[in-house]
Coordinates of C-alpha atoms and ligand atoms in Angstrom, one line a residue:
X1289 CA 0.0 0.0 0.0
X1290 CA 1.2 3.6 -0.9
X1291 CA 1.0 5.8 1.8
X1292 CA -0.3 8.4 -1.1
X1293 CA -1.8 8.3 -4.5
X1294 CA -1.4 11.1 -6.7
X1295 CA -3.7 11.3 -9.7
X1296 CA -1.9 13.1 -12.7
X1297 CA 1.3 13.5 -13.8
X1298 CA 1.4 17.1 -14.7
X1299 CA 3.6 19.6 -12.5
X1300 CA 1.3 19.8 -9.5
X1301 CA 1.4 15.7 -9.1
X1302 CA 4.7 15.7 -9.7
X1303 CA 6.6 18.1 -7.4
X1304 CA 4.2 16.9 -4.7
X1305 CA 5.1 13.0 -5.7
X1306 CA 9.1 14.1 -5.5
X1307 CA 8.4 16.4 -2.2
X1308 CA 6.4 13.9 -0.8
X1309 CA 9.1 11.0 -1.9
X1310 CA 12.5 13.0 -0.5
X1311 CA 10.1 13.1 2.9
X1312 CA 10.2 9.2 3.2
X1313 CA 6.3 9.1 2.2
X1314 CA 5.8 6.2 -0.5
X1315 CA 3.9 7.6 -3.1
X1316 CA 2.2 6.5 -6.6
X1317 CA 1.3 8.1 -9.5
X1318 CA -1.3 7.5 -11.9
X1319 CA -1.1 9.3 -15.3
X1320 CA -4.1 8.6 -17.5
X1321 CA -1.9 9.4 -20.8
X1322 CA 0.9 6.7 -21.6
X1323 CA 3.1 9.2 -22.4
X1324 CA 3.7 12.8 -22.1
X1325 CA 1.9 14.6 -25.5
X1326 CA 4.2 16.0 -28.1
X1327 CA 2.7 19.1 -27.9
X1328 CA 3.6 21.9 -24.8
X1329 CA 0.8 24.4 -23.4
X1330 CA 3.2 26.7 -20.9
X1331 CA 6.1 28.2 -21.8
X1332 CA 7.7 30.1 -18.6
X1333 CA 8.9 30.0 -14.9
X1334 CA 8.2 33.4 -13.5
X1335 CA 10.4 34.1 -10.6
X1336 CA 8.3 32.9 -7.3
X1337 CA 8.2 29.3 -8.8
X1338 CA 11.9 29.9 -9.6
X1339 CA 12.1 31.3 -6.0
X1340 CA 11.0 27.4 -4.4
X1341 CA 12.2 25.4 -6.9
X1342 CA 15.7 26.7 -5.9
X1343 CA 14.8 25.5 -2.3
X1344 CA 15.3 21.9 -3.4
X1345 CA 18.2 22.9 -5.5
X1346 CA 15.8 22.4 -8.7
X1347 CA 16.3 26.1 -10.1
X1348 CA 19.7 26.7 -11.3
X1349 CA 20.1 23.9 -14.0
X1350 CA 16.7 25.1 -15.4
X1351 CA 18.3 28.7 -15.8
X1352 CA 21.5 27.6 -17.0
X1353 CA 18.9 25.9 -19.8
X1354 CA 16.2 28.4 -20.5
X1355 CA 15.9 32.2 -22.1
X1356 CA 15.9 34.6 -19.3
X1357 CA 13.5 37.9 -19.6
X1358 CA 13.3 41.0 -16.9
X1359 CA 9.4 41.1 -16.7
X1360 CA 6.7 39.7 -16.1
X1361 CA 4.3 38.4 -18.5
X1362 CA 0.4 40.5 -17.9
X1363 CA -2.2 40.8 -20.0
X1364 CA -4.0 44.3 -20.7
X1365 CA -0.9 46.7 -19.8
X1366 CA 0.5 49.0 -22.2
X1367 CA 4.3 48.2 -20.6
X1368 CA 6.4 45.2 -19.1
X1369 CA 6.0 44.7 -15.4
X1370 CA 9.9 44.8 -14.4
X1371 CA 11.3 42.7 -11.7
X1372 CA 14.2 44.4 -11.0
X1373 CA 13.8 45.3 -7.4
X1374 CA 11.2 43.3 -6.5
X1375 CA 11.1 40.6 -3.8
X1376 CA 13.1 37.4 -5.4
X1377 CA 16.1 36.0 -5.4
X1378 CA 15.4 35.4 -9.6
X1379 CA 14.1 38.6 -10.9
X1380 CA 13.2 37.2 -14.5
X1381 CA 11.0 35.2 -16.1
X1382 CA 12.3 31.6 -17.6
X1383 CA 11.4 31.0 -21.2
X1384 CA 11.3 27.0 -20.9
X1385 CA 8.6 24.5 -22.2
X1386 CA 6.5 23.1 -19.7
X1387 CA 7.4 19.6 -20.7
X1388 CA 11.3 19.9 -19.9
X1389 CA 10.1 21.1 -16.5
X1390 CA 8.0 18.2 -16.1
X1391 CA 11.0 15.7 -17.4
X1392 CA 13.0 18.0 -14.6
X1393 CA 10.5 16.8 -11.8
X1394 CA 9.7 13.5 -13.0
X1395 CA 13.4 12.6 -13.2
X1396 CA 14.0 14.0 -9.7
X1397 CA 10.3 11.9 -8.6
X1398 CA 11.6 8.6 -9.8
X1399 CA 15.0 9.3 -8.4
X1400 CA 13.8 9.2 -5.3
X1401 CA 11.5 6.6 -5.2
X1402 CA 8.0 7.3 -6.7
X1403 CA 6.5 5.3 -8.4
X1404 CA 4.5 6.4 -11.3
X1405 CA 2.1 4.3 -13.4
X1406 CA 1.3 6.2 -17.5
X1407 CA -1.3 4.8 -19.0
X1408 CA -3.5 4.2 -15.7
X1409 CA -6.9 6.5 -15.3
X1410 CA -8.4 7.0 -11.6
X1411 CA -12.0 6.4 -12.4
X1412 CA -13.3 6.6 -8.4
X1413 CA -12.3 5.9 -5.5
X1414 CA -14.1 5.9 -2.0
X1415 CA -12.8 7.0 1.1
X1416 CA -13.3 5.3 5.3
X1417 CA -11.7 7.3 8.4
X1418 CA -8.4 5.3 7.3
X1419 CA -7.9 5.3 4.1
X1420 CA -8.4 6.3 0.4
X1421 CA -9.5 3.2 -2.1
X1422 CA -9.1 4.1 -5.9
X1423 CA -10.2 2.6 -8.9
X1424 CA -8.0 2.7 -11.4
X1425 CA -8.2 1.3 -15.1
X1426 CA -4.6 1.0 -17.5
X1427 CA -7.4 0.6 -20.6
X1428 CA -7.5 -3.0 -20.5
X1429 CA -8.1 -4.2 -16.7
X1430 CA -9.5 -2.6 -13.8
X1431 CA -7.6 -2.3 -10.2
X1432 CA -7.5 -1.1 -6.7
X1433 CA -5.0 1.2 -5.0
X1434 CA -5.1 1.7 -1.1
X1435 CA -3.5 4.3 0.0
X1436 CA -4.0 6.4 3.4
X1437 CA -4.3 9.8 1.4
X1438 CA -5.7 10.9 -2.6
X1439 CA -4.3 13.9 -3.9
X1440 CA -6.2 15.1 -6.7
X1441 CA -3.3 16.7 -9.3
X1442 CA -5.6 15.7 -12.2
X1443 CA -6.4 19.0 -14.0
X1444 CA -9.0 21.6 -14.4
X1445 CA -11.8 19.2 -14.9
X1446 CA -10.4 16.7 -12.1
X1447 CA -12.4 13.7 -11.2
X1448 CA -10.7 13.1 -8.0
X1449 CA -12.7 17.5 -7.1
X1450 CA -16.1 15.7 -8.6
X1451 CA -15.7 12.1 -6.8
X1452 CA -15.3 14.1 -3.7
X1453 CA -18.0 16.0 -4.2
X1454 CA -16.4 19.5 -3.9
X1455 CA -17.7 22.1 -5.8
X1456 CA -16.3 24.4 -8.0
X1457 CA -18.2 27.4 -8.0
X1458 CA -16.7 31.0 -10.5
X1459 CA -18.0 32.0 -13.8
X1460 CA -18.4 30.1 -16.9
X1461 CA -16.1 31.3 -20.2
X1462 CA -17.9 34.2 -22.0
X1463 CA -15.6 33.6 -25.1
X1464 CA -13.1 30.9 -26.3
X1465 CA -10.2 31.4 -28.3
X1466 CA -8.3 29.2 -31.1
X1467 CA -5.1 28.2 -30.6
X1468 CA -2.7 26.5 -33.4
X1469 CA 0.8 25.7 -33.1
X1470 CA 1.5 25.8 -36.8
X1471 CA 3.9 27.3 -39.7
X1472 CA 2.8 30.7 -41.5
X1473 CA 4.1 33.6 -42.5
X1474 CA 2.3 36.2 -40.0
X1475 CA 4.7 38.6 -38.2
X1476 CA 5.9 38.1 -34.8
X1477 CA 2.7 39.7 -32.2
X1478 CA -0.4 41.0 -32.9
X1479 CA -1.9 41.5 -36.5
X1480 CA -5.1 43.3 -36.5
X1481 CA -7.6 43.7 -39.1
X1482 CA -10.1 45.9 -40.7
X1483 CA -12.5 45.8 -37.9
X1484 CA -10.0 46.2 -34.8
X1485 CA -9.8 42.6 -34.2
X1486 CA -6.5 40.7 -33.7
X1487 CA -4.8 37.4 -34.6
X1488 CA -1.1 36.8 -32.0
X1489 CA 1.5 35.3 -33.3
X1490 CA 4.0 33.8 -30.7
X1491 CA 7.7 32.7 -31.7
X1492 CA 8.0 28.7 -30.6
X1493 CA 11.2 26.6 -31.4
X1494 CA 10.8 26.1 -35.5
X1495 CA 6.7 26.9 -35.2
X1496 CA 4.3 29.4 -34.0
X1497 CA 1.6 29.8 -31.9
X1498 CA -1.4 31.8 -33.0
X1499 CA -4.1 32.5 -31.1
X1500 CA -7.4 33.9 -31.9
X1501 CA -10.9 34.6 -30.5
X1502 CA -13.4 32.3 -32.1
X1503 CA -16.8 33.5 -33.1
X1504 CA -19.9 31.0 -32.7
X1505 CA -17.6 28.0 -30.7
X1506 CA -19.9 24.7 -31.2
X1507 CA -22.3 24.0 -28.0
X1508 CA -19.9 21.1 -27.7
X1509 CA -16.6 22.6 -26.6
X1510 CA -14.5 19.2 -27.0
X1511 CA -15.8 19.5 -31.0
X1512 CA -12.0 18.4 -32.8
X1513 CA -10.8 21.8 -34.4
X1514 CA -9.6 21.7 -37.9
X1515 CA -6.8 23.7 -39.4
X1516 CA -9.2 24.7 -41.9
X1517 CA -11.3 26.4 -39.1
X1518 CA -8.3 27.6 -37.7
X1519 CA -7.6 29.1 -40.9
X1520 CA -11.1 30.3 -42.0
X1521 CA -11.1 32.3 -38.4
X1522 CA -8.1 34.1 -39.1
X1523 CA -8.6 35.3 -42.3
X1524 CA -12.6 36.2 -41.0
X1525 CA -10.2 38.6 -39.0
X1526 CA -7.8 39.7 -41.0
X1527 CA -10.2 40.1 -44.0
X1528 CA -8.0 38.2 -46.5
X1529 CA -6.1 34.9 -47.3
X1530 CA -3.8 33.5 -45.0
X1531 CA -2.0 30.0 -45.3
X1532 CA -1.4 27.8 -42.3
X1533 CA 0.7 24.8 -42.1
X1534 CA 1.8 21.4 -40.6
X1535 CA -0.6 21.6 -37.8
X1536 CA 1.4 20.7 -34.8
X1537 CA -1.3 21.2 -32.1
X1538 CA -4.5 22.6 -32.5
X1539 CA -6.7 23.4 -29.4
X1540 CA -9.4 25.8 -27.8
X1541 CA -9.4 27.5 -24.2
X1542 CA -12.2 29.5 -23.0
X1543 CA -11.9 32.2 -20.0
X1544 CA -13.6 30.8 -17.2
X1545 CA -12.8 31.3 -13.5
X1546 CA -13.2 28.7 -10.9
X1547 CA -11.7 27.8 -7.4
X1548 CA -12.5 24.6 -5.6
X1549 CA -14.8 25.6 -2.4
X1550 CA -12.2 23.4 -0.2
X1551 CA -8.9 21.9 -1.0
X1552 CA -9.3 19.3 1.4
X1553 CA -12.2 16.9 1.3
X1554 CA -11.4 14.4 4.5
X1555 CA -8.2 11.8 3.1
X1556 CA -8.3 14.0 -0.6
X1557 CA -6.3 16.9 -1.4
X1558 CA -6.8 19.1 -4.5
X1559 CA -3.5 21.0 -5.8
X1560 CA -3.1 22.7 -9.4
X1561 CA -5.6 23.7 -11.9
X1562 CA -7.8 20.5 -10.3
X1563 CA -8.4 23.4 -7.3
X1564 CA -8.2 26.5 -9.6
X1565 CA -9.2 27.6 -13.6
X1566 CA -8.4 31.1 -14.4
X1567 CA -8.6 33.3 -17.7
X1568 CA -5.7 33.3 -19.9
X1569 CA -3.4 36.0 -18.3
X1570 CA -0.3 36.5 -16.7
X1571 CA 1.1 33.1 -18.0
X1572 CA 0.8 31.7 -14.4
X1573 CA -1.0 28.4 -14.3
X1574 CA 2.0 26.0 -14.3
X1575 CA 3.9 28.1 -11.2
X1576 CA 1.0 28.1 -9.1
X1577 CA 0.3 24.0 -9.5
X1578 CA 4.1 24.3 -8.1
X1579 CA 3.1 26.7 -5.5
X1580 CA 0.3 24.2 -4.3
X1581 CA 2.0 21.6 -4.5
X1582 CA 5.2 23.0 -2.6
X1583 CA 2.9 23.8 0.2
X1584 CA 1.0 20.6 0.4
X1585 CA 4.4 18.3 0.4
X1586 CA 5.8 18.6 3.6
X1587 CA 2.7 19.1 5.5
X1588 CA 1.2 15.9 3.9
X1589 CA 4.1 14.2 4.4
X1590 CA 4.2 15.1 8.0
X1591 CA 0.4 13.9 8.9
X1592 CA 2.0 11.0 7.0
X1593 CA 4.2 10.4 9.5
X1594 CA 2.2 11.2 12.3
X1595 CA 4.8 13.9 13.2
X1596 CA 2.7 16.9 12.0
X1597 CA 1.3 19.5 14.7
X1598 CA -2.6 19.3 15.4
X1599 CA -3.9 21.1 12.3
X1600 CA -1.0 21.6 10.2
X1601 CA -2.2 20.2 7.0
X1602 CA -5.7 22.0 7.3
X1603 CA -3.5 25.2 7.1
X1604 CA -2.8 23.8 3.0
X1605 CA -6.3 24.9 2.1
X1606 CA -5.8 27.8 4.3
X1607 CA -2.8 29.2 2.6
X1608 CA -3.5 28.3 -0.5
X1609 CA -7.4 28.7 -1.3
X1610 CA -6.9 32.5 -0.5
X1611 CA -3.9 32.1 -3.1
X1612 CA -6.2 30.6 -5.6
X1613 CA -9.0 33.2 -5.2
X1614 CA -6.1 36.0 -5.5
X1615 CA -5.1 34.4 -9.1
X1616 CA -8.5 34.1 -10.0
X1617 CA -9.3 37.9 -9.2
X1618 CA -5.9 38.9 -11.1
X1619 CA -6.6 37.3 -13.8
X1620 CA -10.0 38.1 -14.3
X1621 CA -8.3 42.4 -14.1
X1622 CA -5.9 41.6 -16.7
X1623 CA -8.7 40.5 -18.9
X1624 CA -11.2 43.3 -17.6
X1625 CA -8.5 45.8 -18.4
X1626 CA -7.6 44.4 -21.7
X1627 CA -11.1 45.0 -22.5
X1628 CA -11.6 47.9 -21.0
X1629 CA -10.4 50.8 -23.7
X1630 CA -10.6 53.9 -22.6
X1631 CA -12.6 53.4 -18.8
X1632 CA -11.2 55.7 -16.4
X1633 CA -10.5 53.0 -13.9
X1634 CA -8.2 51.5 -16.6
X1635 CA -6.9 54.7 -17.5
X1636 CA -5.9 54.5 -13.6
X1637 CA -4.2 51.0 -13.7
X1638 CA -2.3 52.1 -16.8
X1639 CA -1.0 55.2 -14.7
X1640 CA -0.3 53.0 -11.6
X1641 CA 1.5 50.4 -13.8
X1642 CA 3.5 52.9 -15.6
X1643 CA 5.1 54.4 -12.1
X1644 CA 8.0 52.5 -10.9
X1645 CA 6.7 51.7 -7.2
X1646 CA 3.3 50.9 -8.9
X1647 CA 5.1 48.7 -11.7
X1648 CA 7.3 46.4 -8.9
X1649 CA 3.6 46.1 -7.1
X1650 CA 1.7 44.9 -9.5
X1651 CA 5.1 42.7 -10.9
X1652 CA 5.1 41.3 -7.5
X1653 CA 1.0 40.9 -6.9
X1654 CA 0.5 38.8 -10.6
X1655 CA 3.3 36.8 -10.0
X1656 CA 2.7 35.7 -6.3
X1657 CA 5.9 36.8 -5.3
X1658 CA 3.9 39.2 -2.7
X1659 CA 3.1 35.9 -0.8
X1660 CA 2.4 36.8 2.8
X1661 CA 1.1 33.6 4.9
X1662 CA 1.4 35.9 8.0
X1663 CA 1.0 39.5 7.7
X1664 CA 1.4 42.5 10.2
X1665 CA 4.7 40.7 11.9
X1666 CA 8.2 41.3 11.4
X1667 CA 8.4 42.3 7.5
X1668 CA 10.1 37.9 7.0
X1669 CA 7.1 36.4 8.7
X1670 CA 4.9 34.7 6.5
X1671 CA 7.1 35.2 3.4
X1672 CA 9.8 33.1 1.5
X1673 CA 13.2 34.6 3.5
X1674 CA 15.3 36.0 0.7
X1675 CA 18.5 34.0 0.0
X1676 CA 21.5 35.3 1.9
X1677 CA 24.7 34.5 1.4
X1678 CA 25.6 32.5 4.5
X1679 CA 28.8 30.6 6.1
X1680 CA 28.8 27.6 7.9
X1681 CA 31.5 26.2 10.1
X1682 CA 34.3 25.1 7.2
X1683 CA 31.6 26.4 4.1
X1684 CA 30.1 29.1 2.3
X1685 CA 26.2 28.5 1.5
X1686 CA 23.1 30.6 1.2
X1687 CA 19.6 30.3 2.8
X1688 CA 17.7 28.6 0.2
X1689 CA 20.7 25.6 0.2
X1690 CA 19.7 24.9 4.0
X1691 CA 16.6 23.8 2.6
X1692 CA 18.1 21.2 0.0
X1693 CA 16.8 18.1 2.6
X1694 CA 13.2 19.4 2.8
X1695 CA 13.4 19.7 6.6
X1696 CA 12.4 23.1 9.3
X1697 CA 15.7 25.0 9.9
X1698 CA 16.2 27.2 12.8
X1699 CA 19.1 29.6 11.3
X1700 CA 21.1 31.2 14.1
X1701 CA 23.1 34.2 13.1
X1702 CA 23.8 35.8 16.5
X1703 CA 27.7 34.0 16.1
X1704 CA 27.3 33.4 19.6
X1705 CA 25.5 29.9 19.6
X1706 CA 22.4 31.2 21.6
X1707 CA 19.6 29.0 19.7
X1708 CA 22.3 25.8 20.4
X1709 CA 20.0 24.3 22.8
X1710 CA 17.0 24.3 20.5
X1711 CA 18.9 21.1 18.4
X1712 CA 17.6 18.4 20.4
X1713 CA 14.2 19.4 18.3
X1714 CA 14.7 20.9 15.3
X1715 CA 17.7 21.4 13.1
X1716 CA 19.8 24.3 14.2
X1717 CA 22.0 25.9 11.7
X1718 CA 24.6 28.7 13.3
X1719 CA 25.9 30.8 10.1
X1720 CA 27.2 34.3 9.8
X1721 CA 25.4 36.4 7.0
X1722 CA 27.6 39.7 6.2
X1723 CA 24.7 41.5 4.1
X1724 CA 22.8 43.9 4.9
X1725 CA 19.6 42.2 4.1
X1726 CA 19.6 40.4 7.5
X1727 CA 20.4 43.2 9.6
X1728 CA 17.9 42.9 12.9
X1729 CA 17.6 39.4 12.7
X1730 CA 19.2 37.3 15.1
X1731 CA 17.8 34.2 13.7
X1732 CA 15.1 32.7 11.9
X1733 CA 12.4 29.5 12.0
X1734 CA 12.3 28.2 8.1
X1735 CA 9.5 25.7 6.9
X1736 CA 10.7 23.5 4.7
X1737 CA 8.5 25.4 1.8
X1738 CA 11.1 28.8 2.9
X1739 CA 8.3 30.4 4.5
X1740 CA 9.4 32.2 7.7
X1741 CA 7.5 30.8 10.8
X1742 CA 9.2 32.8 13.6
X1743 CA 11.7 36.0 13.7
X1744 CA 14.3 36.2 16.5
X1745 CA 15.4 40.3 16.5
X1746 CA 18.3 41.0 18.8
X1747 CA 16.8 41.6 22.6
X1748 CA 13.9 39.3 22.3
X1749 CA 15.4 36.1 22.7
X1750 CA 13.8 33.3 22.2
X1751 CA 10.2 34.4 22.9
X1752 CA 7.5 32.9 20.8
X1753 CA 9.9 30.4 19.2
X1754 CA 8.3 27.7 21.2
X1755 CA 4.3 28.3 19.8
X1756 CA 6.0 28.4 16.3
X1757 CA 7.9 25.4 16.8
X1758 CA 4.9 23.8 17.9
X1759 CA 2.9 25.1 15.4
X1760 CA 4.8 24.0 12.6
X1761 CA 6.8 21.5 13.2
X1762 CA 5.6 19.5 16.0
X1763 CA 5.8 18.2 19.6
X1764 CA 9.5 18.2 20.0
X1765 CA 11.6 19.0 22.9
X1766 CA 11.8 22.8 23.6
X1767 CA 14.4 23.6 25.7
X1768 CA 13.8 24.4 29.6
X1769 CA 12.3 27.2 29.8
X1770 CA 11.7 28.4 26.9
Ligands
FAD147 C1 -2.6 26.7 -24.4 C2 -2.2 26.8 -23.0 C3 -1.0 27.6 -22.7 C4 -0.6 27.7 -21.4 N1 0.5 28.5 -21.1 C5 1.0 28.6 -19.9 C6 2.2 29.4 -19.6 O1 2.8 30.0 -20.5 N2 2.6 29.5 -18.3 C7 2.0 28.8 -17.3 O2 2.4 28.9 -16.2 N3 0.8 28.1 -17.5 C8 0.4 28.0 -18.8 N4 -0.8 27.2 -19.0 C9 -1.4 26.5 -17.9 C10 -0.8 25.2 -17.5 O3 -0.5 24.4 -18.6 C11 -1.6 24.5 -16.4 O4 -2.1 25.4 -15.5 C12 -0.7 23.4 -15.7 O5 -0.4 22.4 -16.6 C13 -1.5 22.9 -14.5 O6 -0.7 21.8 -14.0 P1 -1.4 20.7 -13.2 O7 -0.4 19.7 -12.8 O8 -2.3 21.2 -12.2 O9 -2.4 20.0 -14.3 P2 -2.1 19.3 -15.7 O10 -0.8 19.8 -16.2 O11 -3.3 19.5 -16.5 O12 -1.9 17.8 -15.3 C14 -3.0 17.0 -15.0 C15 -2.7 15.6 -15.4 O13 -3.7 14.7 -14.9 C16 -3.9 13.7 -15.8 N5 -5.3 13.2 -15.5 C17 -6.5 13.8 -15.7 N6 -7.5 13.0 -15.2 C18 -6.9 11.9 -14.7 C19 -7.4 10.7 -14.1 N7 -8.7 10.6 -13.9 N8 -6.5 9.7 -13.7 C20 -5.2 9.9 -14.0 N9 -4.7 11.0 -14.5 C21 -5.5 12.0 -14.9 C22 -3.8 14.4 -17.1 O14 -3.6 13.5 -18.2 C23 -2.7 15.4 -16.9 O15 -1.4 14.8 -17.3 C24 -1.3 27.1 -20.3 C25 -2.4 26.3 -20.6 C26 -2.8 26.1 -21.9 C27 -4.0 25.3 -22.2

């Protein structure tokens, strides 16, 4: 028996499979498709998925591979969003295809241990006060899995979210678009016809992508698209012939917003677009299945384990439903003000965008880099500590590299040894930073997602390391007194 089943093999099931996994939590997959489709939907890392993928060491050999640019993808604004300045350790976004991420993770998954099963479709599963029973079909015979928790990783139209009964309340799409990955000779960007409308072009590797609005879709939104519709579209909006060719992928997506009214159904777990559908905007779907799925690892893997604190993995739909409702509402802005012409609310937005301090916010708000799990403290708490250059006794190494084993470290900078006693616990690191960025820190309580649980500022000792200690990592031995 697994001690988790993941259904779907996209990047939400597998970071959680590999974070899961590098916990000691024996975990399966199931991947309906037997192999990964030779076409790619996403095409970027922005710089908070960047930002936790480099807390497992998983960031730099996708940089050293993909096309770095020093914005942020939005829809509806007249200008890039820069990232220079703004909170991250990686202030671009990562041209790379969505698949060699997913190779990335599924290498690291089997690596350590998952095992994943291609070809094999969850069809139900029930669930007791112990355990999670799935039904799972490979297209020619029908089996059980038992394990003691589901997570549903299975996309925007998840069975695991409809088998659990959860509902998935938002707005339905008010248009769909066509999408071809094909060969043509349209510039690069948007081309726009004699009625205003507009056909985008996007560069791929030896292809393009173009995308337009379609008008009448068919009741049936799963209808196969042609390339002669494709075709007949864009020249209905660029009033005149245009040849398309060697169909590589041809697809429609609509504009609807949804969010899963709990993440967390008893033994089941949603994570990626299974809990979350969002307009087209902001290129952001693929880093937040990573975001949910970096949160949901270690705390699963802890109430796994039995070592996780009263609570701890109810706090995943905590943290994480508010993010989903946050992507939801940007991305339903980027499309309202894309729409909007000449409103004077969007005449507004354009003014705050254009103005540097406005610009970083809104750089750091669409990409979710603004991610507070505990505001109003010390300006760390709650948010992914950046990552200082630090040395350890015999060894330079920064923050983020203290992470590498997925475990809570207590980082003691006072030089002095003063959080020593703490070890018997949790894992106490002493290290001297010499930046400035940790200046009125003494020391600092990392979860193993990065996220800063507790603060220590020079003259408050130790106070309220204990509740945080408890809170997120467990009952462990606290030293006397504290
Ligand atoms: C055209 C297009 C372009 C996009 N561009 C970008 C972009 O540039 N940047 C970005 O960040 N995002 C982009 N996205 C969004 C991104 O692709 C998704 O948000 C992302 O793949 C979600 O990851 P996931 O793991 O949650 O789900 P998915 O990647 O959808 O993975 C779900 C997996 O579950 C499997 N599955 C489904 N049902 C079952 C079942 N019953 N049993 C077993 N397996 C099952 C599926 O086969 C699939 O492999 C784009 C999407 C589209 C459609």
């Amino acid at each position: 028996m697994s001690d988790v089943l993941v259904a779907g093999a996209g990047p939400a099931g597998l970071l959680l499979a590999a974070e899961l996994a590098l916990a000691g939590v024996r975990t399966t997959i199931v991947e309906r498709l037997p192999e990964r489709p030779p076409y790619c939907r996403g095409f970027n890392l922005n710089a908070r998925a960047l930002d936790l993928l480099a807390r497992r060491g998983l960031a730099e050999g996708l940089v050293a591979e993909g096309h770095r640019v020093p914005h942020a993808p939005a829809t509806g604004l007249p200008g890039p969003l820069l990232l220079d300045g703004t909170a991250t350790d990686h202030p671009f976004s990562l041209g790379i295809p969505q698949t060699r991420v997913e190779e990335v993770l599924e290498a690291r998954a089997l690596e350590l241990g998952v095992e994943i099963l291609r070809g094999h479709e969850l069809r139900s599963f029930t669930q007791s006060a112990d355990d999670v029973t799935a039904l799972i079909h490979n297209g020619r015979t029908e089996r059980t899995i038992n394990a003691r928790f589901l997570a549903g990783c299975d996309g925007g139209r998840s069975t695991v979210r409809k088998q659990a009964g959860i509902d998935f309340p938002g707005v339905a799409a008010r248009w769909y678009a066509l999408l071809g990955d094909v060969e043509c000779e349209l510039p690069y960007g948007p081309s726009t016809g004699p009625d205003g409308r507009s056909v985008f072009v996007i560069p791929r590797p030896g292809y393009v992508r173009i995308v337009v609005r379609e008008d009448d879709p068919p009741p049936d939104k799963d209808t196969p698209i042609t390339l002669e519709r494709l075709q007949e579209q864009v020249e209905a909006v660029l009033g005149r012939h245009v040849e398309l060719r060697a169909p590589r992928w041809l697809s429609r997506f609509g504009n609807a917003a949804r969010l899963a009214s709990r993440y967390r159904e008893g033994r089941v777990l949603l994570a990626g677009d299974a809990a979350h559908i969002h307009p087209p905007a902001g290129a952001i779907g693929v880093n937040v299945a990573l975001d949910d799925a970096f949160n949901l690892g270690w705390k699963l893997a802890a109430t796994v384990r039995g070592t996780a604190p009263e609570g701890l993995l109810d706090t995943y739909h905590a943290e994480r439903h508010a993010a989903g409702a946050r992507i939801l509402a940007n991305t339903q802005a980027q499309v309202a003000l894309e729409e909007a012409g000449a409103e004077p609310w969007a005449d507004l937005m354009r003014r705050v965008a254009a103005h540097p301090a406005g610009n970083r916010a809104l750089a750091e708000i669409i990409t979710g880099l603004d991610a507070c799990y505990e505001p109003g403290g010390h300006a760390w708490l709650g948010r992914l500590a950046p990552d200082v250059p630090l040395r350890v006794p015999g060894a330079e190494t920064h923050l983020a590299e203290l992470l590498h084993t997925g475990r809570p470290v207590l980082v003691d900078l006072t030089s002095s040894g003063t959080f020593a006693a703490w070890s018997a616990g949790v894992a106490v690191v002493a290290a001297v930073s010499s930046t400035s960025d940790t200046a009125g820190v003494d020391a600092v309580l990392l979860r193993p997602d990065g996220h800063v649980a507790w603060v220590g500022t020079p003259g408050s000792g130790d106070a309220g390391l204990a509740e945080a200690v408890h809170r997120w990592v467990g009952d462990v031995p606290v030293p006397a007194g504290a």
